[in-house]
Short mmCIF file of C-alpha atoms in Angstrom, two decimals:
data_model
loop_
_atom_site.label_atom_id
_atom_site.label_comp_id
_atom_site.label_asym_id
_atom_site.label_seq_id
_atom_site.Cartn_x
_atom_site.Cartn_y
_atom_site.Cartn_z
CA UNK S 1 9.52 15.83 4.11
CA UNK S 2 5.84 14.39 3.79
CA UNK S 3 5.06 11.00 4.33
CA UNK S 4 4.40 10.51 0.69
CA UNK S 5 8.02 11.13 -0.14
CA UNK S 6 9.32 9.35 2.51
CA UNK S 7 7.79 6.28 1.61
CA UNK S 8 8.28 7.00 -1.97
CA UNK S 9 11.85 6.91 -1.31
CA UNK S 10 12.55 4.98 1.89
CA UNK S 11 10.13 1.85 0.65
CA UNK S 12 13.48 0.85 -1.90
CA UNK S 13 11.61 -2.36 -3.04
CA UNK S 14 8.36 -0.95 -4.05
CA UNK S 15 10.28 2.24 -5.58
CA UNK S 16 12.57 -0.09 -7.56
CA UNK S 17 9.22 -1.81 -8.77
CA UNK S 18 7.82 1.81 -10.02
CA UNK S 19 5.04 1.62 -7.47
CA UNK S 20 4.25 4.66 -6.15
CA UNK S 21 2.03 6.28 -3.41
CA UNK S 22 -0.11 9.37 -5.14
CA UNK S 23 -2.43 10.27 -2.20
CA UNK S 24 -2.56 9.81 1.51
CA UNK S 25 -5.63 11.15 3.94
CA UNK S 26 -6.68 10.66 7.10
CA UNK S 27 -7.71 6.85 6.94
CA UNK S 28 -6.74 6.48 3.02
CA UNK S 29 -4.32 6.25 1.02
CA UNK S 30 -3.84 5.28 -3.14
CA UNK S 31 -1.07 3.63 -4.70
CA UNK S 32 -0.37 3.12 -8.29
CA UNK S 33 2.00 1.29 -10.66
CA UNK S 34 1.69 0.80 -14.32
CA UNK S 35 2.35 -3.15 -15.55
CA UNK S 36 5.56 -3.53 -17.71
CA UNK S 37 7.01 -7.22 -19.30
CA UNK S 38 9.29 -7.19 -15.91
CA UNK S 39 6.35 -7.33 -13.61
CA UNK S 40 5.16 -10.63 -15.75
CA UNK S 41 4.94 -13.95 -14.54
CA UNK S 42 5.58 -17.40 -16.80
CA UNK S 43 1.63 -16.68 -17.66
CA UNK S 44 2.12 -14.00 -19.14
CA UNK S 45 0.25 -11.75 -16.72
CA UNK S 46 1.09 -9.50 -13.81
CA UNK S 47 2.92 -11.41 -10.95
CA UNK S 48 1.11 -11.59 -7.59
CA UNK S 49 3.78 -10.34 -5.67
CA UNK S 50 3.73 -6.95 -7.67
CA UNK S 51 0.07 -6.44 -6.88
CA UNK S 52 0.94 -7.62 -3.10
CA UNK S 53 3.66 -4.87 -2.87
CA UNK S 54 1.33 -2.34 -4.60
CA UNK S 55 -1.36 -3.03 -1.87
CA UNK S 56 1.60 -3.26 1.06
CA UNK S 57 2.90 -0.07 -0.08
CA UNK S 58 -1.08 1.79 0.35
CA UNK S 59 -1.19 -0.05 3.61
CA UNK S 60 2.36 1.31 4.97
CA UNK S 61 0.97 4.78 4.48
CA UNK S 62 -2.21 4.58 5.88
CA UNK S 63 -0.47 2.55 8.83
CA UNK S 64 2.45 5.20 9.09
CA UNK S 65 0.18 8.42 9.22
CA UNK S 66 -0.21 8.44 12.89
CA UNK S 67 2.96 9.55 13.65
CA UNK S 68 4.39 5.79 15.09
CA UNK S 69 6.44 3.38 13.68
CA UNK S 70 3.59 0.50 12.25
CA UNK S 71 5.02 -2.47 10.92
CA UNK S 72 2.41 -5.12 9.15
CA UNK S 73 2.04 -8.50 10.79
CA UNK S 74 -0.42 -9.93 9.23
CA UNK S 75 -1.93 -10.27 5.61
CA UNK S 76 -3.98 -11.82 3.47
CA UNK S 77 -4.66 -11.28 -0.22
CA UNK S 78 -7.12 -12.47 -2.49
CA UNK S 79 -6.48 -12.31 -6.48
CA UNK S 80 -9.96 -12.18 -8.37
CA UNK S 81 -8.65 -11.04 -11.84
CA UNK S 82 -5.13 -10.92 -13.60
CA UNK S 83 -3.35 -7.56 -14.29
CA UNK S 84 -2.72 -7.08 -17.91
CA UNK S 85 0.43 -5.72 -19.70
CA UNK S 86 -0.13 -2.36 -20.18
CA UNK S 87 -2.54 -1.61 -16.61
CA UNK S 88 -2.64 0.64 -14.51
CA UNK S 89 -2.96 -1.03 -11.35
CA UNK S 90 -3.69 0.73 -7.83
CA UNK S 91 -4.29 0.00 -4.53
CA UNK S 92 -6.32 1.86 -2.18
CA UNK S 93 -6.43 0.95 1.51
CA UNK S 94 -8.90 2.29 3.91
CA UNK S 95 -8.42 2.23 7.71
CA UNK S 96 -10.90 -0.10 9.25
CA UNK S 97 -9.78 0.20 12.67
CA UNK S 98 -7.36 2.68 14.46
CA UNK S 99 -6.23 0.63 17.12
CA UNK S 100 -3.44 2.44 19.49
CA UNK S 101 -1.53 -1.23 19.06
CA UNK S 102 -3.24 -3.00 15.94
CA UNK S 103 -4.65 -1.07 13.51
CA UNK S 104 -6.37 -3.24 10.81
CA UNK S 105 -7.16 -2.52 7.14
CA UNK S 106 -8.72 -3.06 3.58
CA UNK S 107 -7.12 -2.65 0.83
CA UNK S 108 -8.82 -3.13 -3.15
CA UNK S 109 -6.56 -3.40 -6.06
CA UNK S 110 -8.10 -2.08 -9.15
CA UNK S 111 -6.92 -1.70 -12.60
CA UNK S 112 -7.53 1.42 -15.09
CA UNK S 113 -11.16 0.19 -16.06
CA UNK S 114 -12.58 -0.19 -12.10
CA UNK S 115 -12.07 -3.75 -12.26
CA UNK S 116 -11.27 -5.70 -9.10
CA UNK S 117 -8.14 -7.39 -9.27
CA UNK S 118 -7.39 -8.18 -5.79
CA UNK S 119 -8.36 -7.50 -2.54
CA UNK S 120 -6.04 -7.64 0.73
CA UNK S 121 -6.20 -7.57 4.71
CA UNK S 122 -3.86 -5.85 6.54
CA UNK S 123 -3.30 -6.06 10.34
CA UNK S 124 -0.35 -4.28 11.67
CA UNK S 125 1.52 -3.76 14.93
CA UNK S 126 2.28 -0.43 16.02
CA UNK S 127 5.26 0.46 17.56
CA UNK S 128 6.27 3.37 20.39
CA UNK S 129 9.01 4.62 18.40
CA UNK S 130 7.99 7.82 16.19
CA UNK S 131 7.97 7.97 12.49
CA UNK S 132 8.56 11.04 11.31
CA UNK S 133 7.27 13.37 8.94
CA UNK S 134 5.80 16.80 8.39
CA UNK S 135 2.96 16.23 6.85
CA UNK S 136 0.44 13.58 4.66
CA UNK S 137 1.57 15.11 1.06
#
């Protein structure tokens, strides 16, 4: 199994959202999800907790791909723009720094247009218990 189906099927909460990881590299990873009436909030636009697990969900993978058990223990998330009905939202995280205990991230959430919706800081803590996979996709 590649680490884009097992987190595509082990991550139960962001698969029961309909986010879904579409690419993981070396160092990167995308995630998308497409906005439906459940994922609105008493606004009327996309809850922040969807685009939160969107970005979480990039940031597992990128975290993951190492072959270790990474857990995140730290993030923050910034919302610059509301996610419409109808968007296509997705996250991609890039790996900042590959520490061998704390690895740190960046992840942008963008919707179908290129327009920053949110951006999001992940620090992580990595564990010495494998996480396994065959390979990235």
């Amino acid at each position: 199994m590649t680490l884009l189906e097992k987190l595509n099927t082990t991550d139960r909460f962001a698969n029961s959202i309909g986010a879904r990881l579409t690419e993981i590299r070396e160092g990167y990873s995308r995630a998308e999800l497409t906005v439906e009436e459940h994922h609105l909030n008493g606004g009327g636009v996309c809850q922040g907790g969807v685009m939160y697990t969107l970005a979480d969900l990039a940031f597992a993978a990128v975290s993951n791909s190492h072959g270790l058990l990474t857990l995140g223990i730290n993030n923050s998330i910034t919302f610059v723009k509301s996610g419409m009905l109808g968007d296509t939202i997705v996250a991609e995280c890039t790996e900042q720094v590959n520490h061998h205990k704390l690895p740190y991230c960046d992840i942008k959430v963008t919707n179908q247009n290129g327009e920053l919706l949110a951006i999001m800081t992940g620090l992580a803590y990595r564990m010495k218990k494998e996480f396994e996979y065959d390979t990235l996709m």
